[in-house]
mmCIF file of C-alpha atoms and ligand atoms in Angstrom:
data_model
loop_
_atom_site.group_PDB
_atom_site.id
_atom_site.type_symbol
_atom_site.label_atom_id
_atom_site.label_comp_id
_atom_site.label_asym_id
_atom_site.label_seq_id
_atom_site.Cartn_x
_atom_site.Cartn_y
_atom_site.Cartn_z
ATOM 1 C CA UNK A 809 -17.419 6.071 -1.632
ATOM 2 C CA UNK A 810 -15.953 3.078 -2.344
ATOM 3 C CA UNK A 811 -12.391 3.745 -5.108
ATOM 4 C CA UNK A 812 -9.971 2.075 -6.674
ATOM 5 C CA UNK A 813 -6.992 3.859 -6.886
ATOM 6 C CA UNK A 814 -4.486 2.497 -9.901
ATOM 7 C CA UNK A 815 -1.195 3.367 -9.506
ATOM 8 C CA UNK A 816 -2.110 4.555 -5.909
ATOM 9 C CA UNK A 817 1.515 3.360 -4.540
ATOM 10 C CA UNK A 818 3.163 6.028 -6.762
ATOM 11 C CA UNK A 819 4.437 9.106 -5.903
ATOM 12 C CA UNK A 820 0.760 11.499 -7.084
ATOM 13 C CA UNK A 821 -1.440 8.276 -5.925
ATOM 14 C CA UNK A 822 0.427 7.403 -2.437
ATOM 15 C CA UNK A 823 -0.724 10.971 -1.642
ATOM 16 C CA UNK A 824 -4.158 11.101 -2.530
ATOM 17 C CA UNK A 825 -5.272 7.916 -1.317
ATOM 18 C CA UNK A 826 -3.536 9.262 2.214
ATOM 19 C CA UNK A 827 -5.910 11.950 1.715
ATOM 20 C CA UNK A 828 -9.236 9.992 0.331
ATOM 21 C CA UNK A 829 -8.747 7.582 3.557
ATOM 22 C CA UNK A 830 -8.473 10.495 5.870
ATOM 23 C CA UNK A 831 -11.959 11.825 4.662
ATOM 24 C CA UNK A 832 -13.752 8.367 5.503
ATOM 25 C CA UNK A 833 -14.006 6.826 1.591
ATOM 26 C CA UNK A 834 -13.037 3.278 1.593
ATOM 27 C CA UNK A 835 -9.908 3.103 -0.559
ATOM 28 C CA UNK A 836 -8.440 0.162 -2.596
ATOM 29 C CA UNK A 837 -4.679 0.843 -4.262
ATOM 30 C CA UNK A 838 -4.101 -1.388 -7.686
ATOM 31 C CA UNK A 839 -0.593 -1.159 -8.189
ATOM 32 C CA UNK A 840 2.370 -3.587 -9.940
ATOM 33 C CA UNK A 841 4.709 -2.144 -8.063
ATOM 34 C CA UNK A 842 6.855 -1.645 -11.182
ATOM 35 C CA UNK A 843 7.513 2.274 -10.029
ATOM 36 C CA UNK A 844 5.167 2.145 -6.616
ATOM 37 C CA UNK A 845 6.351 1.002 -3.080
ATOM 38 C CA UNK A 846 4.679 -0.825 -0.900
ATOM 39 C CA UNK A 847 6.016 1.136 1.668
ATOM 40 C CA UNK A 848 4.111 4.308 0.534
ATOM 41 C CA UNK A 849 0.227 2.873 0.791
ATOM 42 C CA UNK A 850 -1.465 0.636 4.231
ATOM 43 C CA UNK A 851 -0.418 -2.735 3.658
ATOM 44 C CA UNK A 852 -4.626 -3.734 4.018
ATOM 45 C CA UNK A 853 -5.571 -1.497 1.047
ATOM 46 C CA UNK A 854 -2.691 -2.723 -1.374
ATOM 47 C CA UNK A 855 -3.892 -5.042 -4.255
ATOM 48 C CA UNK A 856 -0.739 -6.074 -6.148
ATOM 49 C CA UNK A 857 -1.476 -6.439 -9.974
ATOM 50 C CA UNK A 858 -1.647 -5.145 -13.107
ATOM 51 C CA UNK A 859 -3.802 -3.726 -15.618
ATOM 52 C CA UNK A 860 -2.869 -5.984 -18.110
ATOM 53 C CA UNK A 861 -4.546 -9.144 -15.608
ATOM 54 C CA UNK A 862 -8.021 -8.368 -16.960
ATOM 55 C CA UNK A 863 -9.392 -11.049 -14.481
ATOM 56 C CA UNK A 864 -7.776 -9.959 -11.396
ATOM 57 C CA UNK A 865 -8.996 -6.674 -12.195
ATOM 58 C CA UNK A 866 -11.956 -7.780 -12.252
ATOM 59 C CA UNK A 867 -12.220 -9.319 -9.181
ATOM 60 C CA UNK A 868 -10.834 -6.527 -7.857
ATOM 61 C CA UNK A 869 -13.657 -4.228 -8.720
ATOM 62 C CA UNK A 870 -16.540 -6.864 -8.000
ATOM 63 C CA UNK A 871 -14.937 -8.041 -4.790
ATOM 64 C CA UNK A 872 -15.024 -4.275 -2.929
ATOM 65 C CA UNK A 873 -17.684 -3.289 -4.834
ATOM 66 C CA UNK A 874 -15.965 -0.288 -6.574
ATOM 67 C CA UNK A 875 -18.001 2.888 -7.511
ATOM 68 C CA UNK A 876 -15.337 4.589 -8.964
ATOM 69 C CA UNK A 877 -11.626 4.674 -10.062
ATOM 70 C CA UNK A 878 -9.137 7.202 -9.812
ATOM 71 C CA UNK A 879 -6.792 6.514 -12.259
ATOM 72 C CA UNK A 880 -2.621 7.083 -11.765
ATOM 73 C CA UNK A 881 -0.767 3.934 -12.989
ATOM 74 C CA UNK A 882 1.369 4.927 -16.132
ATOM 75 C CA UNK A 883 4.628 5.235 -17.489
ATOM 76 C CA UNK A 884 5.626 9.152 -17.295
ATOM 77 C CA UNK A 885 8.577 9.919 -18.618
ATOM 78 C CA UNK A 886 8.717 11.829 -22.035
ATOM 79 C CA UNK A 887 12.293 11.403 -23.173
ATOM 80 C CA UNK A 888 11.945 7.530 -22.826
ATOM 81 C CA UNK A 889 8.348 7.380 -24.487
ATOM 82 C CA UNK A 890 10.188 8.660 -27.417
ATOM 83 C CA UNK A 891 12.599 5.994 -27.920
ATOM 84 C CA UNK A 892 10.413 3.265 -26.746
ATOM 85 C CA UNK A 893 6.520 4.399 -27.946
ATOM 86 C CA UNK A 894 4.891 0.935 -27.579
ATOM 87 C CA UNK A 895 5.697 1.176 -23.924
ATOM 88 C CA UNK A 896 3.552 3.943 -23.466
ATOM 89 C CA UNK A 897 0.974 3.063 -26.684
ATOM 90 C CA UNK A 898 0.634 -0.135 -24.735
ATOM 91 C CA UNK A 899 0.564 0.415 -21.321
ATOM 92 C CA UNK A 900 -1.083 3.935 -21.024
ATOM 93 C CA UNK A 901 -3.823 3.576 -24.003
ATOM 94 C CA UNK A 902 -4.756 -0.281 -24.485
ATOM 95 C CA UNK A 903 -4.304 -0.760 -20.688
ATOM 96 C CA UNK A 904 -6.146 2.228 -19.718
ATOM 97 C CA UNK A 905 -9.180 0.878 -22.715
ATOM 98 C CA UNK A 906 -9.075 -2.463 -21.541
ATOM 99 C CA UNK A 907 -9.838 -0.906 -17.609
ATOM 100 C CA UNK A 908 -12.214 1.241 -19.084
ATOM 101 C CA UNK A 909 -14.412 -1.854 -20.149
ATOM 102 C CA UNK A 910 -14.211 -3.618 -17.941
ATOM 103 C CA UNK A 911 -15.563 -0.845 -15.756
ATOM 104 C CA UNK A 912 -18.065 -0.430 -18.173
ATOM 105 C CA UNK A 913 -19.221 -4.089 -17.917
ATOM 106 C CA UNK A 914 -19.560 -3.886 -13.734
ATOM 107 C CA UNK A 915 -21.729 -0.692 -14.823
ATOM 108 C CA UNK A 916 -19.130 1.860 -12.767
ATOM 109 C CA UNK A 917 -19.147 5.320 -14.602
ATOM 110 C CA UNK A 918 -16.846 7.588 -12.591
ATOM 111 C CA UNK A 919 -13.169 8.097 -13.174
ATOM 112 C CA UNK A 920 -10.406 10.895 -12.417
ATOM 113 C CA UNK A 921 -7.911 10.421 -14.732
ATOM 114 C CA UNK A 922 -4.036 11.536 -14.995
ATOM 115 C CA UNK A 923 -3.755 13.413 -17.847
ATOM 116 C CA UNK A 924 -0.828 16.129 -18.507
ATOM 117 C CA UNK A 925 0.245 19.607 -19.986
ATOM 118 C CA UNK A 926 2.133 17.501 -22.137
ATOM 119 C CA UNK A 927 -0.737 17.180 -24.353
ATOM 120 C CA UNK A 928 -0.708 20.980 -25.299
ATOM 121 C CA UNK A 929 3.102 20.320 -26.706
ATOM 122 C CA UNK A 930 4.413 23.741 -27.081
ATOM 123 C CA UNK A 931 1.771 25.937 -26.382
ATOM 124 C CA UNK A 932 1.240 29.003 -28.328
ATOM 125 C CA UNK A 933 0.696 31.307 -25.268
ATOM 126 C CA UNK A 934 1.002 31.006 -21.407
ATOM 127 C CA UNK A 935 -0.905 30.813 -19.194
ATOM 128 C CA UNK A 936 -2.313 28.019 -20.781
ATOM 129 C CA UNK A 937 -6.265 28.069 -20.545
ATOM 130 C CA UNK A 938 -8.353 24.865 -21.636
ATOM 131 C CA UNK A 939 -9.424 26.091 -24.612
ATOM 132 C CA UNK A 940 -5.666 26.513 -26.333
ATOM 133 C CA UNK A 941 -5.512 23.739 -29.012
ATOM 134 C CA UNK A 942 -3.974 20.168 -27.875
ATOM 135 C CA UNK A 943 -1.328 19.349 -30.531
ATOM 136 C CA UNK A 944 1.276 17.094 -28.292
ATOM 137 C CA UNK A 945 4.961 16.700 -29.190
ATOM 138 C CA UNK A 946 5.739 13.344 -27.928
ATOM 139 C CA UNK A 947 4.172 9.619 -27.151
ATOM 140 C CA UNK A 948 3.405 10.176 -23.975
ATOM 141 C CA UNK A 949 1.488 13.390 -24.579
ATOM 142 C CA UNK A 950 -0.349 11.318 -27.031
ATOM 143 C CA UNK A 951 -1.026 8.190 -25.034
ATOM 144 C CA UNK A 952 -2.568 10.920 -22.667
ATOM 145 C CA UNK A 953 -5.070 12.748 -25.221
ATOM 146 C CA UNK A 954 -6.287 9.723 -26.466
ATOM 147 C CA UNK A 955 -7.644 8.711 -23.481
ATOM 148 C CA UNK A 956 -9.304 12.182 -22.710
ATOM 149 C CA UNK A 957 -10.928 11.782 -26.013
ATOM 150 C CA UNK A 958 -12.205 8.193 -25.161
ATOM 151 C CA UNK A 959 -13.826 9.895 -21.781
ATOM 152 C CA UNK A 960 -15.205 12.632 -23.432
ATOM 153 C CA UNK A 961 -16.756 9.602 -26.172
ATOM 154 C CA UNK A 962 -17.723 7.648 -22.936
ATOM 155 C CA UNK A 963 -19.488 10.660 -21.024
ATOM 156 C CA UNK A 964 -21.806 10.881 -24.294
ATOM 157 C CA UNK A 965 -22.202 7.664 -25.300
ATOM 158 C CA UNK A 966 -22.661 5.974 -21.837
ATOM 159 C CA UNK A 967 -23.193 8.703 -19.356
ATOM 160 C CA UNK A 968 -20.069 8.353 -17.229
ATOM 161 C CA UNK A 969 -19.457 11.276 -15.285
ATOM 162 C CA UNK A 970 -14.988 11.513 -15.540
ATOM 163 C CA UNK A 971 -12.814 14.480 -14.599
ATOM 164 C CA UNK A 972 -9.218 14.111 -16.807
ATOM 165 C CA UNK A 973 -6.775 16.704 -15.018
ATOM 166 C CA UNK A 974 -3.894 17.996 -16.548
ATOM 167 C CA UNK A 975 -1.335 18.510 -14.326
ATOM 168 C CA UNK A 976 1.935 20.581 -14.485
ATOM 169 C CA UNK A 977 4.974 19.940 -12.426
ATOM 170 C CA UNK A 978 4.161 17.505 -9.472
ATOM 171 C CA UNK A 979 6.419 18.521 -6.421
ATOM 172 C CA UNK A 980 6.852 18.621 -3.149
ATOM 173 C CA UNK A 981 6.069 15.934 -0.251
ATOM 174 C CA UNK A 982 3.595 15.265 2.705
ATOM 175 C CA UNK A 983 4.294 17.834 5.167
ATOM 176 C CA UNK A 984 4.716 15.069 7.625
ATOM 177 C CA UNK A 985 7.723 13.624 5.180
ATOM 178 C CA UNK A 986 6.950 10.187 5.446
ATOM 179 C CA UNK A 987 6.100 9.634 2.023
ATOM 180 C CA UNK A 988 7.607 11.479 -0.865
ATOM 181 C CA UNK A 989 8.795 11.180 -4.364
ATOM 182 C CA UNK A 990 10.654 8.088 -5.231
ATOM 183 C CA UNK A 991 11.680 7.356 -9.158
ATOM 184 C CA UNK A 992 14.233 4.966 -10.752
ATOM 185 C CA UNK A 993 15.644 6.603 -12.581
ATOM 186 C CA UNK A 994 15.323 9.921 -11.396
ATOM 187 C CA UNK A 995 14.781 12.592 -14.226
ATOM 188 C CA UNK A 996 13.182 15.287 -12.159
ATOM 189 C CA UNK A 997 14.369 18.719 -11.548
ATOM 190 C CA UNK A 998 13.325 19.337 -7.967
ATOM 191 C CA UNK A 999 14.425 15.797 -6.633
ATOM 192 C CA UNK A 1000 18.136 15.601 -8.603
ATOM 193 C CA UNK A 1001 18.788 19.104 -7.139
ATOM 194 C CA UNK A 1002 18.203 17.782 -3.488
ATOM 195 C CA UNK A 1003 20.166 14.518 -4.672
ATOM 196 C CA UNK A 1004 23.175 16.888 -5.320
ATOM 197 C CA UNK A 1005 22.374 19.071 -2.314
ATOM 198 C CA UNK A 1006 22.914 15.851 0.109
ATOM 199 C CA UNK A 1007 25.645 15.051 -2.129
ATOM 200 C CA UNK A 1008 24.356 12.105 -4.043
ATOM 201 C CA UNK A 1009 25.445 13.658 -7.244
ATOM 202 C CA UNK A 1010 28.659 15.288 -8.121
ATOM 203 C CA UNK A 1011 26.439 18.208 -9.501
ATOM 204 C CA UNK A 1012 23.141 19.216 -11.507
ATOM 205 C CA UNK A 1013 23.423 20.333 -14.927
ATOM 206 C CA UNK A 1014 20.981 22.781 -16.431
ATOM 207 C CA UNK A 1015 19.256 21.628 -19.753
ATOM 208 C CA UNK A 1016 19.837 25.114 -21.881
ATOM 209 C CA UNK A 1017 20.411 28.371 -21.104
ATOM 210 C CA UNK A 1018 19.365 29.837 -24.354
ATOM 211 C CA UNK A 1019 15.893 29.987 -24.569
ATOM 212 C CA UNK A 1020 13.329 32.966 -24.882
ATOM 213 C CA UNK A 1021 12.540 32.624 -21.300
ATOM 214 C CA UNK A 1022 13.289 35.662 -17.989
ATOM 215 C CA UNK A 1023 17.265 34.244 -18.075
ATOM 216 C CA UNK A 1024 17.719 31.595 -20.526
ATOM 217 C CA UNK A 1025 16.051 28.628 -18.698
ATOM 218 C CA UNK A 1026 13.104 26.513 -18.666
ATOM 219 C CA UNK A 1027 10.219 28.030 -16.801
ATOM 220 C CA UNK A 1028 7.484 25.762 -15.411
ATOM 221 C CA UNK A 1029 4.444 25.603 -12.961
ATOM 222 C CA UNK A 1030 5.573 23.338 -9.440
ATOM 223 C CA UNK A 1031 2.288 22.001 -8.070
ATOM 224 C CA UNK A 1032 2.314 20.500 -4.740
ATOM 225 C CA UNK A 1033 1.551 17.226 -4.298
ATOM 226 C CA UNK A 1034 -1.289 17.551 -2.079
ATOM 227 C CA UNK A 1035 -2.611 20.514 -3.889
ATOM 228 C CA UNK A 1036 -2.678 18.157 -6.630
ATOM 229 C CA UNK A 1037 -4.518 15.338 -4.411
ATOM 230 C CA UNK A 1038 -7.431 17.861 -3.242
ATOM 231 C CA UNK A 1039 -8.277 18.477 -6.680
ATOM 232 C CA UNK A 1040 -9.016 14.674 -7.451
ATOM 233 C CA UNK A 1041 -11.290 14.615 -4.280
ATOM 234 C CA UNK A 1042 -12.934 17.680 -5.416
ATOM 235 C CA UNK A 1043 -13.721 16.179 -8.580
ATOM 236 C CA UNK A 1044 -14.980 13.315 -7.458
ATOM 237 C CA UNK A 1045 -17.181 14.757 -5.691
ATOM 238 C CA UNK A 1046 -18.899 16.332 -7.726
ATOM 239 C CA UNK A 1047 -19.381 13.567 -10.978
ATOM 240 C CA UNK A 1048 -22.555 13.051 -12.023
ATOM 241 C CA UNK A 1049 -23.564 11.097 -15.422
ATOM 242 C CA UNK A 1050 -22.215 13.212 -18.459
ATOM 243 C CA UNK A 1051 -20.516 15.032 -16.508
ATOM 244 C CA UNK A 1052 -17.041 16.007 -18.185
ATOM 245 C CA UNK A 1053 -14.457 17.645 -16.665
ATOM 246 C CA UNK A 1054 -11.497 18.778 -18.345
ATOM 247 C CA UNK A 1055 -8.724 20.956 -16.181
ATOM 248 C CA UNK A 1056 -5.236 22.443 -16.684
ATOM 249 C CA UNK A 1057 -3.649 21.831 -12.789
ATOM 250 C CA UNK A 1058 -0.805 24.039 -11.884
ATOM 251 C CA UNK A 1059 -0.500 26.818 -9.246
ATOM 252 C CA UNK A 1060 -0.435 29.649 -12.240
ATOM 253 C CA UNK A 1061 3.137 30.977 -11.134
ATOM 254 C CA UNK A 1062 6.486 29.929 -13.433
ATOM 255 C CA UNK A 1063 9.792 29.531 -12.271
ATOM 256 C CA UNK A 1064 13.034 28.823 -14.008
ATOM 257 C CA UNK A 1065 15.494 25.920 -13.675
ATOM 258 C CA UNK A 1066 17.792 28.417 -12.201
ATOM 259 C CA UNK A 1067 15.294 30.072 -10.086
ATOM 260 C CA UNK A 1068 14.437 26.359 -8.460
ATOM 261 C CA UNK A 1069 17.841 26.151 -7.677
ATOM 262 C CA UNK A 1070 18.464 29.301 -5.884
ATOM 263 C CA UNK A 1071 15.176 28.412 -3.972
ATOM 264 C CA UNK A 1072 17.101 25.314 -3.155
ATOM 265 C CA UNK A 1073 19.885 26.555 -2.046
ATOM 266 C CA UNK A 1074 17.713 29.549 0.096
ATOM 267 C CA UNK A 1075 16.055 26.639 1.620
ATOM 268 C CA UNK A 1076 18.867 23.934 2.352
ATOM 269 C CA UNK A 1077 21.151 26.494 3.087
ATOM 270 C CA UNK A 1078 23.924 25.143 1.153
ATOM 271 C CA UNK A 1079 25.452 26.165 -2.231
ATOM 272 C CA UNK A 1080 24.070 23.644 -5.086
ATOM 273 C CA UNK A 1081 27.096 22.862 -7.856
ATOM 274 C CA UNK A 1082 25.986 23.887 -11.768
ATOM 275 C CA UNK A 1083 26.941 22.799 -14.984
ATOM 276 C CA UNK A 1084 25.390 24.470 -18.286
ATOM 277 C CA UNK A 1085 24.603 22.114 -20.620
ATOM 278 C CA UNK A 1086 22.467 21.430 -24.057
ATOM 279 C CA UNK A 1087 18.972 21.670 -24.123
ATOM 280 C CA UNK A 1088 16.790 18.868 -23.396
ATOM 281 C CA UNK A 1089 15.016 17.270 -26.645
ATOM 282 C CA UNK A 1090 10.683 18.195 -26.491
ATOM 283 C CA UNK A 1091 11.479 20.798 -23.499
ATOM 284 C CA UNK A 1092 9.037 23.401 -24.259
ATOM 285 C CA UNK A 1093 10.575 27.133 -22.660
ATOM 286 C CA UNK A 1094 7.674 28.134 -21.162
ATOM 287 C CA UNK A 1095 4.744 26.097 -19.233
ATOM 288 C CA UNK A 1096 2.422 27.955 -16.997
ATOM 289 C CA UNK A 1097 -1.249 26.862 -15.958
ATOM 290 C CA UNK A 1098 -4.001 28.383 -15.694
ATOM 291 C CA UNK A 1099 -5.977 27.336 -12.873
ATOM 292 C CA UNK A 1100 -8.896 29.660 -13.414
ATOM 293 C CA UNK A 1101 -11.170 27.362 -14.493
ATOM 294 C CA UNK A 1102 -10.799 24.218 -11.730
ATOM 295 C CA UNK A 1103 -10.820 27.447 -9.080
ATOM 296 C CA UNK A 1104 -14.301 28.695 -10.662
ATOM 297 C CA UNK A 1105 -15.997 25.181 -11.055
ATOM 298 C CA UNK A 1106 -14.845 22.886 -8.807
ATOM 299 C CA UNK A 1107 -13.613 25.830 -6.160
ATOM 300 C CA UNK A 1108 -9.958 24.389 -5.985
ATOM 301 C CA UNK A 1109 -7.841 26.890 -3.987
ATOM 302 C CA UNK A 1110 -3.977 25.548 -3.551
ATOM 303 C CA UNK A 1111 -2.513 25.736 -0.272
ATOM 304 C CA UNK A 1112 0.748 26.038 -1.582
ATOM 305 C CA UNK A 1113 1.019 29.299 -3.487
ATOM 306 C CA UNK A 1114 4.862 30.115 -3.990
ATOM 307 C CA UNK A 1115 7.924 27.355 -4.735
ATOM 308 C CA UNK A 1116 9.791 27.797 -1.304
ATOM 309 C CA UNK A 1117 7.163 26.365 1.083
ATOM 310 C CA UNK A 1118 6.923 23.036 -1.651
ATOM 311 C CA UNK A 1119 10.238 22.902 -1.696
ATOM 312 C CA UNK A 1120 10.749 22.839 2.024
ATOM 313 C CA UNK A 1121 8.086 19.857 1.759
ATOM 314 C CA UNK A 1122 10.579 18.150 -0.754
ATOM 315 C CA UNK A 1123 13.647 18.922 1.685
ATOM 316 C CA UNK A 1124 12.054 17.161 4.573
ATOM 317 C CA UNK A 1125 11.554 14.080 2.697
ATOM 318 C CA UNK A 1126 15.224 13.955 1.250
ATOM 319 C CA UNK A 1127 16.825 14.108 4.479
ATOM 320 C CA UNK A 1128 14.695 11.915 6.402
ATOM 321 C CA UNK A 1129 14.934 9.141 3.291
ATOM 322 C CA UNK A 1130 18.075 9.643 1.493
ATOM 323 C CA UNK A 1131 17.448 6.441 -0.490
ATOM 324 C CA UNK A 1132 13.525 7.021 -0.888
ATOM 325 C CA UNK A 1133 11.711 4.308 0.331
ATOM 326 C CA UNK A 1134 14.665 2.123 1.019
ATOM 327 C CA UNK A 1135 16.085 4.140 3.164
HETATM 328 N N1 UFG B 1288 15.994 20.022 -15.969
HETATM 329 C C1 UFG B 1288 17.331 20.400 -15.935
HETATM 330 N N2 UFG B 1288 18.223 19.514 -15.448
HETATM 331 C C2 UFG B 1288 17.889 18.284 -14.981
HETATM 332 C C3 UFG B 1288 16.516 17.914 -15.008
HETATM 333 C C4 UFG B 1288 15.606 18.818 -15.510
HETATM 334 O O1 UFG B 1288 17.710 21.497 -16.364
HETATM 335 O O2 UFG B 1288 18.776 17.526 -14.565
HETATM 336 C C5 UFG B 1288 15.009 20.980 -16.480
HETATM 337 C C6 UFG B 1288 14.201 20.430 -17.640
HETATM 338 O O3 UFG B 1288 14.891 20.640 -18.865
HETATM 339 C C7 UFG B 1288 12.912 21.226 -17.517
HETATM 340 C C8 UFG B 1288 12.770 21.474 -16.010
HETATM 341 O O4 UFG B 1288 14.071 21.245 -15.476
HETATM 342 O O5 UFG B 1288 13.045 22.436 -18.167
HETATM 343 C C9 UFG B 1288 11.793 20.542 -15.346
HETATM 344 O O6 UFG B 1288 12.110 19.225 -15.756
HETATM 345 P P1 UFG B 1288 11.425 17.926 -15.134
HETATM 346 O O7 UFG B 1288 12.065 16.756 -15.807
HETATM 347 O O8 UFG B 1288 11.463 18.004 -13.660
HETATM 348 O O9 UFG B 1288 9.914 18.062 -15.556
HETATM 349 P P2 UFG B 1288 9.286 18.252 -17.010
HETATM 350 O O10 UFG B 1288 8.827 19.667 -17.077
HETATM 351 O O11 UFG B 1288 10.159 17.795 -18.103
HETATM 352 O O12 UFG B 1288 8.149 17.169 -16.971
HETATM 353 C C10 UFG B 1288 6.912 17.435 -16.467
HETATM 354 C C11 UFG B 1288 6.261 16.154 -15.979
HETATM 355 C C12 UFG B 1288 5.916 15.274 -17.166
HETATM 356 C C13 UFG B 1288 5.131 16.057 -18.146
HETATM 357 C C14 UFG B 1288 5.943 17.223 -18.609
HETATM 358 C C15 UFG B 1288 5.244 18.048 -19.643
HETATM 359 O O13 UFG B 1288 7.113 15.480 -15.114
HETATM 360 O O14 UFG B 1288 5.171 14.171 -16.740
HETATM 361 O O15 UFG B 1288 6.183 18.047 -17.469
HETATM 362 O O16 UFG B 1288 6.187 18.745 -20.407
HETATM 363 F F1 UFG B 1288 4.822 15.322 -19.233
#
């Protein structure tokens, strides 16, 4: 098949086009670059620009004759979408409508799309299943259920065939640990707790230790990243007109902030220094998947079932790039 990938030089995208390429489909990356690297994607698949260049866009889907788009590029981090919403209103809705139309115009009707567990905001139960109600706590979140409704409106209205996964915690690198996870800032658990383990950072601080969780921490679902990037080719595989996937993406097992950093330390082999702090703003305590629907339909089976093997993934990557990709 012949994809665009937008956002495919980020840390999610870098690793499924790897993995698209590797099964034959001819792959095209869309990225700005703004959080991608150029380093992380072949140089003859990268087309540098941005959704908000409606005409190079379009070229860009006429040129290579695009069937369908697999769709990464957004801003992703929920404390900042809170102070700065039009960031995300703009970028991750209009942008994403805008793409959407101009797909619609060059008659392609298939799209995976990013979506998150942030659109359940706090759920009332774990695991969450699809059907729990989607009532999200921040910008972001919203930005992200908008577009899943738009699908959904497209699919019945047009016949586009889209799958919108929701994933959990992304983690974890290519095996090989030449491409990894790469963000500036860094806000993420797994990657600050390496950053302190190589000594980067004076310590990591834990973001409450009071709530109604197994000891007081945060408990969430780490997904690897390629676990993550089989599910996209699954689902692409199997669109057809109407066709409209929705899936929670996580490997159904929680683990607390402390718990990660024990597994850390297990796996490093060296003692990670802690500071309690406050909690977090919009941290829900609890956020498990479950995958049981994606496993039944699509026959998704992660190959990563427990934290320690991801996190040796993530390890790999650290050391070999202690500055990410300028390393
Ligand atoms: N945490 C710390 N200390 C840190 C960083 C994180 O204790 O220095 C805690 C957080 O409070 C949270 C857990 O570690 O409880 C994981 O935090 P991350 O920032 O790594 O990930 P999030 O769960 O906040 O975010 C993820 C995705 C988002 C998605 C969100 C949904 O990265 O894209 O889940 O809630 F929107």
């Amino acid at each position: 098949m012949r994809i665009l990938v937008t956002g495919g030089a980020g840390y999610i995208g870098s690793h499924t086009v790897r993995m698209l390429r590797a099964q034959g489909h001819d792959v095209w990356v869309y990225d700005n670059l703004s959080m991608g690297h150029r380093a992380a994607v072949p140089a003859e698949c990268l087309i540098v620009g941005d959704l908000k260049d409606g005409d190079h866009l379009d070229h860009a889907l006429l040129i290579h004759r695009i069937e369908a788009v697999v769709h990464f590029a957004a801003f992703a981090a929920v404390g900042e979408s809170v102070i700065h919403p039009a960031k995300y209103y703009q970028n991750n809705l209009v942008n994403t409508l805008n793409l959407m139309e101009r797909m619609r115009r060059h008659g392609i009707s298939k799209m995976v799309f990013s979506s998150t567990c942030a659109t359940f905001g706090t759920p009332e139960r774990v695991p969450l299943t699809e059907d729990l109600p989607q009532n999200p706590i921040n910008p972001y979140g919203w930005s992200k259920l908008f577009i899943e409704k738009a699908l959904l409106d497209y699919a019945k209205a047009y016949g586009w065939g889209f799958a919108a996964l929701r994933y959990f915690n992304a983690a974890g690198a290519s095996p090989a640990g030449d491409i990894g996870e790469d963000h500036d800032p860094e806000t993420h658990l797994i990657p600050l707790v390496l950053q302190t383990v190589l000594g980067q950072r004076p310590k990591i601080e834990i973001f409450g230790t009071d709530y109604p969780t197994k000891d007081g921490t945060c408990v969430r679902d780490y997904i690897h990243v390629d676990d993550l990037a089989e599910a996209h080719i699954l689902a692409l595989g199997k669109l057809q007109p109407g066709s409209a996937f929705l899936y929670n993406l996580g490997i159904g097992q929680g683990y607390s902030v402390r718990e990660v950093i024990r597994i850390a330390e297990q796996v490093t082999g060296r003692k990670v220094p802690v500071q309690e702090g406050p909690r977090r703003p919009g941290d829900p305590a609890e956020l498990i998947a479950s995958p049981a629907r994606i496993m039944k339909e699509l026959g998704w089976r992660p190959k990563y079932l427990e934290l320690e093997p991801i996190m040796e993934t993530a390890w790999r990557w650290h050391q070999s790039h202690p500055k990410g990709y300028k390393s």
